[in-house]
Amino acid sequence: MCEANAYLKEGEEETLFMESVDVIEPYGNGLKLIDIFGKQKFLRARIKDMTLLNHRILLEPIPNSEEVSHAFSCS
Amino acid sequence: MCEANAYLKEGEEETLFMESVDVIEPYGNGLKLIDIFGKQKFLRARIKDMTLLNHRILLEPIPNSEEVSHAFSCS
C-alpha cells in the first residue's frame, strides 16, 4: 500500500496531521486530504515537500496575510 | 515501491510528464519533480489531483497571466 502520512510544519515543529493519506486535492484556499478509509480533512495549507518512497507529505500553513492578494480570485 | 507517474493536463488531454516520481517540491513559480533515479524536472504547474494508491499525480500548467496578478485570473 502506498498511502502516506501527512505532517504539518509549524515553525520548527512537525506534527502528524493525517495518517494513511490516499488523495490530495486543492480545495478552496487550501487542501483536501482523503485517507484510505475515506475520511476527509481540510486545512489551509500547501504542500511544502513530498517524498513518496518515504510515505511522507509535509504541509505548511498558508499565512492569513496571503488572503488579501487572492481577494479577487474567482473561486 | 511507491513512486507515482506524473501527468500533465492541458485542456482535455493528459500526457505523461514523468514516470516513477519520488519527490515533489515547490520550486520558483512551479514544481520540481525528482524520479527514483535522481533525475530532476521543473515545470510551471501545480498539483491538480493526486491519488497515491493509484500512483498517479495530475499536474496542470499555471497560466502566464497569473504571474502579473491574481486579481484578474478568472479562467
PDB file of C-alpha atoms in Angstrom:
ATOM      1  CA  MET A   1       0.000   0.000   0.000  1.00  0.00           C
ATOM      2  CA  CYS A   2       1.326   3.355  -0.997  1.00  0.00           C
ATOM      3  CA  GLU A   3      -0.516   5.719   1.239  1.00  0.00           C
ATOM      4  CA  ALA A   4       1.497   8.384   3.044  1.00  0.00           C
ATOM      5  CA  ASN A   5       1.436  10.251   6.320  1.00  0.00           C
ATOM      6  CA  ALA A   6       0.838  13.987   6.219  1.00  0.00           C
ATOM      7  CA  TYR A   7       2.726  16.194   8.650  1.00  0.00           C
ATOM      8  CA  LEU A   8       2.047  19.830   9.340  1.00  0.00           C
ATOM      9  CA  LYS A   9       5.083  22.045   9.819  1.00  0.00           C
ATOM     10  CA  GLU A  10       4.501  24.972  12.156  1.00  0.00           C
ATOM     11  CA  GLY A  11       7.704  26.813  12.922  1.00  0.00           C
ATOM     12  CA  GLU A  12      10.262  24.138  13.662  1.00  0.00           C
ATOM     13  CA  GLU A  13       7.693  21.612  14.804  1.00  0.00           C
ATOM     14  CA  GLU A  14       6.174  18.909  12.688  1.00  0.00           C
ATOM     15  CA  THR A  15       3.011  17.251  13.875  1.00  0.00           C
ATOM     16  CA  LEU A  16       1.224  14.308  12.324  1.00  0.00           C
ATOM     17  CA  PHE A  17      -1.893  15.720  10.671  1.00  0.00           C
ATOM     18  CA  MET A  18      -3.324  12.637   8.998  1.00  0.00           C
ATOM     19  CA  GLU A  19      -2.239   9.047   8.568  1.00  0.00           C
ATOM     20  CA  SER A  20      -2.684   6.806   5.518  1.00  0.00           C
ATOM     21  CA  VAL A  21      -3.452   9.595   3.080  1.00  0.00           C
ATOM     22  CA  ASP A  22      -4.535   8.464  -0.366  1.00  0.00           C
ATOM     23  CA  VAL A  23      -5.873  11.569  -2.146  1.00  0.00           C
ATOM     24  CA  ILE A  24      -4.724  15.180  -2.060  1.00  0.00           C
ATOM     25  CA  GLU A  25      -6.555  17.878  -3.971  1.00  0.00           C
ATOM     26  CA  PRO A  26      -6.648  21.656  -3.907  1.00  0.00           C
ATOM     27  CA  TYR A  27      -9.773  22.812  -2.123  1.00  0.00           C
ATOM     28  CA  GLY A  28     -10.747  26.438  -1.696  1.00  0.00           C
ATOM     29  CA  ASN A  29      -7.785  28.209  -0.162  1.00  0.00           C
ATOM     30  CA  GLY A  30      -6.150  25.004   0.978  1.00  0.00           C
ATOM     31  CA  LEU A  31      -6.103  21.277   0.548  1.00  0.00           C
ATOM     32  CA  LYS A  32      -8.444  18.362   0.925  1.00  0.00           C
ATOM     33  CA  LEU A  33      -6.935  15.116   2.127  1.00  0.00           C
ATOM     34  CA  ILE A  34      -8.693  11.772   1.996  1.00  0.00           C
ATOM     35  CA  ASP A  35      -7.318   8.748   3.764  1.00  0.00           C
ATOM     36  CA  ILE A  36      -7.594   5.122   2.672  1.00  0.00           C
ATOM     37  CA  PHE A  37     -10.729   4.731   4.784  1.00  0.00           C
ATOM     38  CA  GLY A  38     -12.462   7.613   3.018  1.00  0.00           C
ATOM     39  CA  LYS A  39     -12.167  10.080   5.861  1.00  0.00           C
ATOM     40  CA  GLN A  40     -11.716  13.652   4.654  1.00  0.00           C
ATOM     41  CA  LYS A  41      -9.866  16.535   6.222  1.00  0.00           C
ATOM     42  CA  PHE A  42      -9.492  20.085   5.025  1.00  0.00           C
ATOM     43  CA  LEU A  43      -6.835  22.523   6.001  1.00  0.00           C
ATOM     44  CA  ARG A  44      -5.490  25.858   4.933  1.00  0.00           C
ATOM     45  CA  ALA A  45      -2.073  24.725   3.859  1.00  0.00           C
ATOM     46  CA  ARG A  46       0.062  23.871   0.881  1.00  0.00           C
ATOM     47  CA  ILE A  47       2.482  21.104   0.115  1.00  0.00           C
ATOM     48  CA  LYS A  48       5.984  22.007   1.198  1.00  0.00           C
ATOM     49  CA  ASP A  49       7.656  18.743   0.325  1.00  0.00           C
ATOM     50  CA  MET A  50       6.613  15.235  -0.535  1.00  0.00           C
ATOM     51  CA  THR A  51       8.678  12.069  -0.746  1.00  0.00           C
ATOM     52  CA  LEU A  52       6.578   9.183  -1.921  1.00  0.00           C
ATOM     53  CA  LEU A  53       9.151   6.480  -1.263  1.00  0.00           C
ATOM     54  CA  ASN A  54       9.262   7.644   2.348  1.00  0.00           C
ATOM     55  CA  HIS A  55       5.443   7.833   2.505  1.00  0.00           C
ATOM     56  CA  ARG A  56       5.782  11.354   3.736  1.00  0.00           C
ATOM     57  CA  ILE A  57       3.950  14.562   2.892  1.00  0.00           C
ATOM     58  CA  LEU A  58       4.964  17.779   4.572  1.00  0.00           C
ATOM     59  CA  LEU A  59       2.397  20.558   4.672  1.00  0.00           C
ATOM     60  CA  GLU A  60       2.823  24.165   5.737  1.00  0.00           C
ATOM     61  CA  PRO A  61       0.054  26.538   6.772  1.00  0.00           C
ATOM     62  CA  ILE A  62      -0.779  29.415   4.440  1.00  0.00           C
ATOM     63  CA  PRO A  63      -0.437  32.704   6.330  1.00  0.00           C
ATOM     64  CA  ASN A  64      -3.610  34.747   6.627  1.00  0.00           C
ATOM     65  CA  SER A  65      -1.829  37.705   5.087  1.00  0.00           C
ATOM     66  CA  GLU A  66      -1.860  35.934   1.738  1.00  0.00           C
ATOM     67  CA  GLU A  67      -5.613  36.017   1.705  1.00  0.00           C
ATOM     68  CA  VAL A  68      -5.615  39.665   0.725  1.00  0.00           C
ATOM     69  CA  SER A  69      -3.743  39.190  -2.517  1.00  0.00           C
ATOM     70  CA  HIS A  70      -6.163  36.473  -3.583  1.00  0.00           C
ATOM     71  CA  ALA A  71      -9.135  38.597  -2.681  1.00  0.00           C
ATOM     72  CA  PHE A  72     -10.314  38.877  -6.253  1.00  0.00           C
ATOM     73  CA  SER A  73      -9.874  35.324  -7.346  1.00  0.00           C
ATOM     74  CA  CYS A  74     -12.975  33.830  -8.846  1.00  0.00           C
ATOM     75  CA  SER A  75     -13.272  30.728  -6.725  1.00  0.00           C
TER      76      SER A  75
ATOM     77  CA  MET B   1       7.868   0.832  -4.459  1.00  0.00           C
ATOM     78  CA  CYS B   2       5.546   3.735  -4.060  1.00  0.00           C
ATOM     79  CA  GLU B   3       6.647   6.088  -6.761  1.00  0.00           C
ATOM     80  CA  ALA B   4       3.965   7.635  -8.972  1.00  0.00           C
ATOM     81  CA  ASN B   5       3.562   8.780 -12.537  1.00  0.00           C
ATOM     82  CA  ALA B   6       3.007  12.475 -13.143  1.00  0.00           C
ATOM     83  CA  TYR B   7       0.611  13.512 -15.877  1.00  0.00           C
ATOM     84  CA  LEU B   8       0.181  16.995 -17.257  1.00  0.00           C
ATOM     85  CA  LYS B   9      -3.357  18.074 -18.045  1.00  0.00           C
ATOM     86  CA  GLU B  10      -3.636  20.547 -20.895  1.00  0.00           C
ATOM     87  CA  GLY B  11      -7.197  21.161 -21.903  1.00  0.00           C
ATOM     88  CA  GLU B  12      -8.831  17.758 -22.053  1.00  0.00           C
ATOM     89  CA  GLU B  13      -5.579  15.951 -22.781  1.00  0.00           C
ATOM     90  CA  GLU B  14      -3.364  14.272 -20.233  1.00  0.00           C
ATOM     91  CA  THR B  15       0.174  13.448 -21.194  1.00  0.00           C
ATOM     92  CA  LEU B  16       2.720  11.533 -19.178  1.00  0.00           C
ATOM     93  CA  PHE B  17       5.206  14.092 -17.921  1.00  0.00           C
ATOM     94  CA  MET B  18       7.453  11.956 -15.733  1.00  0.00           C
ATOM     95  CA  GLU B  19       7.479   8.345 -14.607  1.00  0.00           C
ATOM     96  CA  SER B  20       8.498   6.954 -11.222  1.00  0.00           C
ATOM     97  CA  VAL B  21       8.313  10.237  -9.359  1.00  0.00           C
ATOM     98  CA  ASP B  22       9.592  10.142  -5.801  1.00  0.00           C
ATOM     99  CA  VAL B  23       9.877  13.775  -4.669  1.00  0.00           C
ATOM    100  CA  ILE B  24       7.692  16.785  -5.387  1.00  0.00           C
ATOM    101  CA  GLU B  25       8.574  20.219  -4.071  1.00  0.00           C
ATOM    102  CA  PRO B  26       7.519  23.766  -4.834  1.00  0.00           C
ATOM    103  CA  TYR B  27      10.208  25.462  -6.911  1.00  0.00           C
ATOM    104  CA  GLY B  28      10.044  29.061  -8.036  1.00  0.00           C
ATOM    105  CA  ASN B  29       6.741  29.538  -9.797  1.00  0.00           C
ATOM    106  CA  GLY B  30       6.186  25.849 -10.255  1.00  0.00           C
ATOM    107  CA  LEU B  31       7.263  22.433  -9.106  1.00  0.00           C
ATOM    108  CA  LYS B  32      10.380  20.347  -9.012  1.00  0.00           C
ATOM    109  CA  LEU B  33       9.942  16.622  -9.543  1.00  0.00           C
ATOM    110  CA  ILE B  34      12.642  14.049  -8.860  1.00  0.00           C
ATOM    111  CA  ASP B  35      12.278  10.477 -10.009  1.00  0.00           C
ATOM    112  CA  ILE B  36      13.599   7.381  -8.278  1.00  0.00           C
ATOM    113  CA  PHE B  37      16.793   7.556 -10.360  1.00  0.00           C
ATOM    114  CA  GLY B  38      17.535  11.090  -9.214  1.00  0.00           C
ATOM    115  CA  LYS B  39      16.573  12.809 -12.452  1.00  0.00           C
ATOM    116  CA  GLN B  40      15.020  16.229 -11.901  1.00  0.00           C
ATOM    117  CA  LYS B  41      12.432  18.085 -13.927  1.00  0.00           C
ATOM    118  CA  PHE B  42      10.960  21.515 -13.397  1.00  0.00           C
ATOM    119  CA  LEU B  43       7.727  22.813 -14.729  1.00  0.00           C
ATOM    120  CA  ARG B  44       5.407  25.717 -14.276  1.00  0.00           C
ATOM    121  CA  ALA B  45       2.469  23.809 -12.906  1.00  0.00           C
ATOM    122  CA  ARG B  46       0.613  22.957  -9.776  1.00  0.00           C
ATOM    123  CA  ILE B  47      -0.894  19.786  -8.414  1.00  0.00           C
ATOM    124  CA  LYS B  48      -4.463  19.361  -9.544  1.00  0.00           C
ATOM    125  CA  ASP B  49      -5.095  15.959  -8.036  1.00  0.00           C
ATOM    126  CA  MET B  50      -3.083  13.161  -6.558  1.00  0.00           C
ATOM    127  CA  THR B  51      -4.097   9.608  -5.719  1.00  0.00           C
ATOM    128  CA  LEU B  52      -1.267   7.751  -4.102  1.00  0.00           C
ATOM    129  CA  LEU B  53      -2.892   4.327  -4.172  1.00  0.00           C
ATOM    130  CA  ASN B  54      -3.223   4.722  -7.948  1.00  0.00           C
ATOM    131  CA  HIS B  55       0.361   6.013  -8.230  1.00  0.00           C
ATOM    132  CA  ARG B  56      -0.997   8.978 -10.083  1.00  0.00           C
ATOM    133  CA  ILE B  57      -0.231  12.685  -9.885  1.00  0.00           C
ATOM    134  CA  LEU B  58      -2.124  15.088 -12.101  1.00  0.00           C
ATOM    135  CA  LEU B  59      -0.498  18.439 -12.789  1.00  0.00           C
ATOM    136  CA  GLU B  60      -1.953  21.467 -14.507  1.00  0.00           C
ATOM    137  CA  PRO B  61       0.011  24.314 -16.058  1.00  0.00           C
ATOM    138  CA  ILE B  62      -0.113  27.704 -14.349  1.00  0.00           C
ATOM    139  CA  PRO B  63      -1.306  30.305 -16.864  1.00  0.00           C
ATOM    140  CA  ASN B  64       1.177  33.072 -17.566  1.00  0.00           C
ATOM    141  CA  SER B  65      -1.453  35.614 -16.729  1.00  0.00           C
ATOM    142  CA  GLU B  66      -1.262  34.637 -13.083  1.00  0.00           C
ATOM    143  CA  GLU B  67       2.252  35.955 -12.854  1.00  0.00           C
ATOM    144  CA  VAL B  68       1.090  39.506 -13.390  1.00  0.00           C
ATOM    145  CA  SER B  69      -1.620  39.495 -10.820  1.00  0.00           C
ATOM    146  CA  HIS B  70      -4.017  37.149  -9.190  1.00  0.00           C
ATOM    147  CA  ALA B  71      -6.661  39.782  -9.327  1.00  0.00           C
ATOM    148  CA  PHE B  72      -7.831  39.197 -12.859  1.00  0.00           C
ATOM    149  CA  SER B  73      -7.305  35.500 -13.414  1.00  0.00           C
ATOM    150  CA  CYS B  74     -10.785  34.187 -13.876  1.00  0.00           C
ATOM    151  CA  SER B  75     -10.096  31.389 -16.319  1.00  0.00           C
TER     152      SER B  75
END
